[in-house]
Amino acid sequence: VAGHEAVKPANGFGRSADEAEGGINHIIVIADMKSRSINGLEEAIYNMGQAAPVLPQVWLLATTHRLNAVRNTLVQKLGTLDTLFVVDATHDKAAWSNFGPESDSRMRRIWDRGGARKSA
């Protein structure tokens, strides 16, 4: 699966869309690099704004770019075995790439508030 975005309304997590309009978006980037060097991905992250590593292959990014732009930029640095999960904490959204259909479906259900309530 090339990529997916799950969207939830912003309430209680991050700031509302109105507050972030034209401002800084707080993005968490999580990668699992197996087939390519992490250097290209890391360089692309740092080129999009202020960034800091949090854990191995996890970064916090403050950027004016929206979630899809961040994902689309970083996907170009992935190999076929590499996976990417990106969270926009400002808008309560997530996007991911290179997960299989089962994982993609499961993540979409979990990210969706209605799906999370049904499984609880």
JSON list of C-alpha atoms in Angstrom, two decimals:
[
{"chain": "A", "resi": 1, "resn": "VAL", "atom": "CA", "xyz": [0.00, 0.00, 0.00]},
{"chain": "A", "resi": 2, "resn": "ALA", "atom": "CA", "xyz": [1.56, 3.26, -1.09]},
{"chain": "A", "resi": 3, "resn": "GLY", "atom": "CA", "xyz": [0.12, 5.46, 1.65]},
{"chain": "A", "resi": 4, "resn": "HIS", "atom": "CA", "xyz": [-2.90, 6.35, 3.68]},
{"chain": "A", "resi": 5, "resn": "GLU", "atom": "CA", "xyz": [-4.11, 9.27, 5.71]},
{"chain": "A", "resi": 6, "resn": "ALA", "atom": "CA", "xyz": [-6.54, 8.99, 8.61]},
{"chain": "A", "resi": 7, "resn": "VAL", "atom": "CA", "xyz": [-8.24, 12.16, 9.75]},
{"chain": "A", "resi": 8, "resn": "LYS", "atom": "CA", "xyz": [-9.93, 12.86, 13.05]},
{"chain": "A", "resi": 9, "resn": "PRO", "atom": "CA", "xyz": [-11.51, 16.11, 14.17]},
{"chain": "A", "resi": 10, "resn": "ALA", "atom": "CA", "xyz": [-9.22, 18.12, 16.43]},
{"chain": "A", "resi": 11, "resn": "ASN", "atom": "CA", "xyz": [-10.62, 18.16, 19.94]},
{"chain": "A", "resi": 12, "resn": "GLY", "atom": "CA", "xyz": [-8.56, 17.43, 22.99]},
{"chain": "A", "resi": 13, "resn": "PHE", "atom": "CA", "xyz": [-5.38, 16.60, 21.05]},
{"chain": "A", "resi": 14, "resn": "GLY", "atom": "CA", "xyz": [-3.22, 19.27, 19.47]},
{"chain": "A", "resi": 15, "resn": "ARG", "atom": "CA", "xyz": [-4.69, 22.60, 18.42]},
{"chain": "A", "resi": 16, "resn": "SER", "atom": "CA", "xyz": [-7.75, 23.29, 16.30]},
{"chain": "A", "resi": 17, "resn": "ALA", "atom": "CA", "xyz": [-7.31, 23.81, 12.56]},
{"chain": "A", "resi": 18, "resn": "ASP", "atom": "CA", "xyz": [-8.08, 27.54, 12.99]},
{"chain": "A", "resi": 19, "resn": "GLU", "atom": "CA", "xyz": [-5.26, 28.02, 15.49]},
{"chain": "A", "resi": 20, "resn": "ALA", "atom": "CA", "xyz": [-2.72, 26.27, 13.26]},
{"chain": "A", "resi": 21, "resn": "GLU", "atom": "CA", "xyz": [-3.74, 27.98, 10.00]},
{"chain": "A", "resi": 22, "resn": "GLY", "atom": "CA", "xyz": [-0.58, 29.49, 8.59]},
{"chain": "A", "resi": 23, "resn": "GLY", "atom": "CA", "xyz": [1.34, 28.45, 11.70]},
{"chain": "A", "resi": 24, "resn": "ILE", "atom": "CA", "xyz": [3.62, 25.69, 12.81]},
{"chain": "A", "resi": 25, "resn": "ASN", "atom": "CA", "xyz": [2.55, 22.05, 12.64]},
{"chain": "A", "resi": 26, "resn": "HIS", "atom": "CA", "xyz": [3.99, 19.61, 15.16]},
{"chain": "A", "resi": 27, "resn": "ILE", "atom": "CA", "xyz": [4.80, 16.36, 13.38]},
{"chain": "A", "resi": 28, "resn": "ILE", "atom": "CA", "xyz": [6.13, 13.07, 14.72]},
{"chain": "A", "resi": 29, "resn": "VAL", "atom": "CA", "xyz": [7.98, 10.97, 12.16]},
{"chain": "A", "resi": 30, "resn": "ILE", "atom": "CA", "xyz": [8.51, 7.26, 12.80]},
{"chain": "A", "resi": 31, "resn": "ALA", "atom": "CA", "xyz": [10.50, 5.22, 10.31]},
{"chain": "A", "resi": 32, "resn": "ASP", "atom": "CA", "xyz": [11.73, 1.67, 10.03]},
{"chain": "A", "resi": 33, "resn": "MET", "atom": "CA", "xyz": [14.55, 1.79, 7.52]},
{"chain": "A", "resi": 34, "resn": "LYS", "atom": "CA", "xyz": [15.59, -1.69, 6.35]},
{"chain": "A", "resi": 35, "resn": "SER", "atom": "CA", "xyz": [16.54, -1.29, 2.71]},
{"chain": "A", "resi": 36, "resn": "ARG", "atom": "CA", "xyz": [17.98, 2.21, 2.49]},
{"chain": "A", "resi": 37, "resn": "SER", "atom": "CA", "xyz": [20.25, 4.40, 4.56]},
{"chain": "A", "resi": 38, "resn": "ILE", "atom": "CA", "xyz": [18.55, 6.60, 7.11]},
{"chain": "A", "resi": 39, "resn": "ASN", "atom": "CA", "xyz": [20.75, 9.56, 6.11]},
{"chain": "A", "resi": 40, "resn": "GLY", "atom": "CA", "xyz": [18.58, 10.65, 3.17]},
{"chain": "A", "resi": 41, "resn": "LEU", "atom": "CA", "xyz": [15.39, 10.47, 5.24]},
{"chain": "A", "resi": 42, "resn": "GLU", "atom": "CA", "xyz": [16.97, 12.37, 8.12]},
{"chain": "A", "resi": 43, "resn": "GLU", "atom": "CA", "xyz": [18.26, 15.09, 5.78]},
{"chain": "A", "resi": 44, "resn": "ALA", "atom": "CA", "xyz": [14.78, 15.52, 4.27]},
{"chain": "A", "resi": 45, "resn": "ILE", "atom": "CA", "xyz": [13.26, 15.83, 7.77]},
{"chain": "A", "resi": 46, "resn": "TYR", "atom": "CA", "xyz": [15.76, 18.52, 8.80]},
{"chain": "A", "resi": 47, "resn": "ASN", "atom": "CA", "xyz": [15.16, 20.41, 5.53]},
{"chain": "A", "resi": 48, "resn": "MET", "atom": "CA", "xyz": [11.45, 20.84, 6.37]},
{"chain": "A", "resi": 49, "resn": "GLY", "atom": "CA", "xyz": [11.86, 22.72, 9.65]},
{"chain": "A", "resi": 50, "resn": "GLN", "atom": "CA", "xyz": [13.20, 22.45, 13.16]},
{"chain": "A", "resi": 51, "resn": "ALA", "atom": "CA", "xyz": [13.67, 18.79, 14.03]},
{"chain": "A", "resi": 52, "resn": "ALA", "atom": "CA", "xyz": [15.12, 16.72, 16.82]},
{"chain": "A", "resi": 53, "resn": "PRO", "atom": "CA", "xyz": [15.62, 12.98, 17.19]},
{"chain": "A", "resi": 54, "resn": "VAL", "atom": "CA", "xyz": [13.51, 11.50, 20.00]},
{"chain": "A", "resi": 55, "resn": "LEU", "atom": "CA", "xyz": [14.41, 7.81, 19.70]},
{"chain": "A", "resi": 56, "resn": "PRO", "atom": "CA", "xyz": [16.22, 5.79, 17.05]},
{"chain": "A", "resi": 57, "resn": "GLN", "atom": "CA", "xyz": [14.33, 6.46, 13.79]},
{"chain": "A", "resi": 58, "resn": "VAL", "atom": "CA", "xyz": [11.81, 8.80, 15.52]},
{"chain": "A", "resi": 59, "resn": "TRP", "atom": "CA", "xyz": [11.87, 12.60, 15.11]},
{"chain": "A", "resi": 60, "resn": "LEU", "atom": "CA", "xyz": [9.85, 15.56, 16.32]},
{"chain": "A", "resi": 61, "resn": "LEU", "atom": "CA", "xyz": [9.43, 18.13, 13.55]},
{"chain": "A", "resi": 62, "resn": "ALA", "atom": "CA", "xyz": [8.07, 21.69, 13.76]},
{"chain": "A", "resi": 63, "resn": "THR", "atom": "CA", "xyz": [7.21, 22.74, 10.22]},
{"chain": "A", "resi": 64, "resn": "THR", "atom": "CA", "xyz": [4.93, 24.92, 8.13]},
{"chain": "A", "resi": 65, "resn": "HIS", "atom": "CA", "xyz": [4.34, 21.92, 5.84]},
{"chain": "A", "resi": 66, "resn": "ARG", "atom": "CA", "xyz": [1.11, 19.95, 6.13]},
{"chain": "A", "resi": 67, "resn": "LEU", "atom": "CA", "xyz": [0.98, 16.22, 6.83]},
{"chain": "A", "resi": 68, "resn": "ASN", "atom": "CA", "xyz": [0.58, 15.10, 3.21]},
{"chain": "A", "resi": 69, "resn": "ALA", "atom": "CA", "xyz": [3.51, 17.24, 2.08]},
{"chain": "A", "resi": 70, "resn": "VAL", "atom": "CA", "xyz": [5.72, 15.78, 4.81]},
{"chain": "A", "resi": 71, "resn": "ARG", "atom": "CA", "xyz": [4.69, 12.21, 3.95]},
{"chain": "A", "resi": 72, "resn": "ASN", "atom": "CA", "xyz": [5.08, 12.75, 0.21]},
{"chain": "A", "resi": 73, "resn": "THR", "atom": "CA", "xyz": [8.57, 14.20, 0.67]},
{"chain": "A", "resi": 74, "resn": "LEU", "atom": "CA", "xyz": [9.72, 11.42, 2.99]},
{"chain": "A", "resi": 75, "resn": "VAL", "atom": "CA", "xyz": [8.23, 8.57, 0.93]},
{"chain": "A", "resi": 76, "resn": "GLN", "atom": "CA", "xyz": [10.71, 9.46, -1.81]},
{"chain": "A", "resi": 77, "resn": "LYS", "atom": "CA", "xyz": [13.51, 8.42, 0.56]},
{"chain": "A", "resi": 78, "resn": "LEU", "atom": "CA", "xyz": [12.02, 4.95, 1.31]},
{"chain": "A", "resi": 79, "resn": "GLY", "atom": "CA", "xyz": [13.06, 1.66, -0.20]},
{"chain": "A", "resi": 80, "resn": "THR", "atom": "CA", "xyz": [10.66, -1.22, -0.76]},
{"chain": "A", "resi": 81, "resn": "LEU", "atom": "CA", "xyz": [11.19, -2.67, 2.73]},
{"chain": "A", "resi": 82, "resn": "ASP", "atom": "CA", "xyz": [11.08, 0.65, 4.60]},
{"chain": "A", "resi": 83, "resn": "THR", "atom": "CA", "xyz": [7.98, 1.83, 6.45]},
{"chain": "A", "resi": 84, "resn": "LEU", "atom": "CA", "xyz": [6.92, 5.30, 7.54]},
{"chain": "A", "resi": 85, "resn": "PHE", "atom": "CA", "xyz": [4.31, 6.52, 10.04]},
{"chain": "A", "resi": 86, "resn": "VAL", "atom": "CA", "xyz": [3.76, 10.27, 10.41]},
{"chain": "A", "resi": 87, "resn": "VAL", "atom": "CA", "xyz": [1.52, 11.94, 13.02]},
{"chain": "A", "resi": 88, "resn": "ASP", "atom": "CA", "xyz": [0.34, 15.55, 12.80]},
{"chain": "A", "resi": 89, "resn": "ALA", "atom": "CA", "xyz": [-0.22, 16.34, 16.49]},
{"chain": "A", "resi": 90, "resn": "THR", "atom": "CA", "xyz": [-1.49, 19.82, 15.63]},
{"chain": "A", "resi": 91, "resn": "HIS", "atom": "CA", "xyz": [-4.42, 18.54, 13.55]},
{"chain": "A", "resi": 92, "resn": "ASP", "atom": "CA", "xyz": [-4.85, 15.05, 15.04]},
{"chain": "A", "resi": 93, "resn": "LYS", "atom": "CA", "xyz": [-4.08, 13.26, 11.76]},
{"chain": "A", "resi": 94, "resn": "ALA", "atom": "CA", "xyz": [-1.85, 10.39, 10.72]},
{"chain": "A", "resi": 95, "resn": "ALA", "atom": "CA", "xyz": [-0.40, 9.15, 7.45]},
{"chain": "A", "resi": 96, "resn": "TRP", "atom": "CA", "xyz": [1.68, 6.08, 6.69]},
{"chain": "A", "resi": 97, "resn": "SER", "atom": "CA", "xyz": [3.35, 4.26, 3.86]},
{"chain": "A", "resi": 98, "resn": "ASN", "atom": "CA", "xyz": [4.58, 0.80, 2.87]},
{"chain": "A", "resi": 99, "resn": "PHE", "atom": "CA", "xyz": [2.47, -1.22, 5.29]},
{"chain": "A", "resi": 100, "resn": "GLY", "atom": "CA", "xyz": [0.65, -4.28, 4.01]},
{"chain": "A", "resi": 101, "resn": "PRO", "atom": "CA", "xyz": [-3.13, -4.31, 3.44]},
{"chain": "A", "resi": 102, "resn": "GLU", "atom": "CA", "xyz": [-3.91, -5.96, 6.79]},
{"chain": "A", "resi": 103, "resn": "SER", "atom": "CA", "xyz": [-1.79, -3.50, 8.75]},
{"chain": "A", "resi": 104, "resn": "ASP", "atom": "CA", "xyz": [-3.19, -0.59, 6.76]},
{"chain": "A", "resi": 105, "resn": "SER", "atom": "CA", "xyz": [-6.77, -1.65, 7.49]},
{"chain": "A", "resi": 106, "resn": "ARG", "atom": "CA", "xyz": [-6.07, -2.25, 11.18]},
{"chain": "A", "resi": 107, "resn": "MET", "atom": "CA", "xyz": [-4.35, 1.14, 11.62]},
{"chain": "A", "resi": 108, "resn": "ARG", "atom": "CA", "xyz": [-7.20, 2.91, 9.82]},
{"chain": "A", "resi": 109, "resn": "ARG", "atom": "CA", "xyz": [-9.76, 1.28, 12.15]},
{"chain": "A", "resi": 110, "resn": "ILE", "atom": "CA", "xyz": [-7.75, 2.14, 15.26]},
{"chain": "A", "resi": 111, "resn": "TRP", "atom": "CA", "xyz": [-7.13, 5.75, 14.22]},
{"chain": "A", "resi": 112, "resn": "ASP", "atom": "CA", "xyz": [-10.83, 6.27, 13.51]},
{"chain": "A", "resi": 113, "resn": "ARG", "atom": "CA", "xyz": [-12.54, 7.18, 16.79]},
{"chain": "A", "resi": 114, "resn": "GLY", "atom": "CA", "xyz": [-15.67, 5.22, 15.91]},
{"chain": "A", "resi": 115, "resn": "GLY", "atom": "CA", "xyz": [-13.61, 2.08, 15.21]},
{"chain": "A", "resi": 116, "resn": "ALA", "atom": "CA", "xyz": [-11.72, 2.45, 18.47]},
{"chain": "A", "resi": 117, "resn": "ARG", "atom": "CA", "xyz": [-14.96, 2.65, 20.46]},
{"chain": "A", "resi": 118, "resn": "LYS", "atom": "CA", "xyz": [-16.39, -0.43, 18.76]},
{"chain": "A", "resi": 119, "resn": "SER", "atom": "CA", "xyz": [-13.36, -2.55, 19.58]},
{"chain": "A", "resi": 120, "resn": "ALA", "atom": "CA", "xyz": [-13.22, -1.47, 23.23]}
]
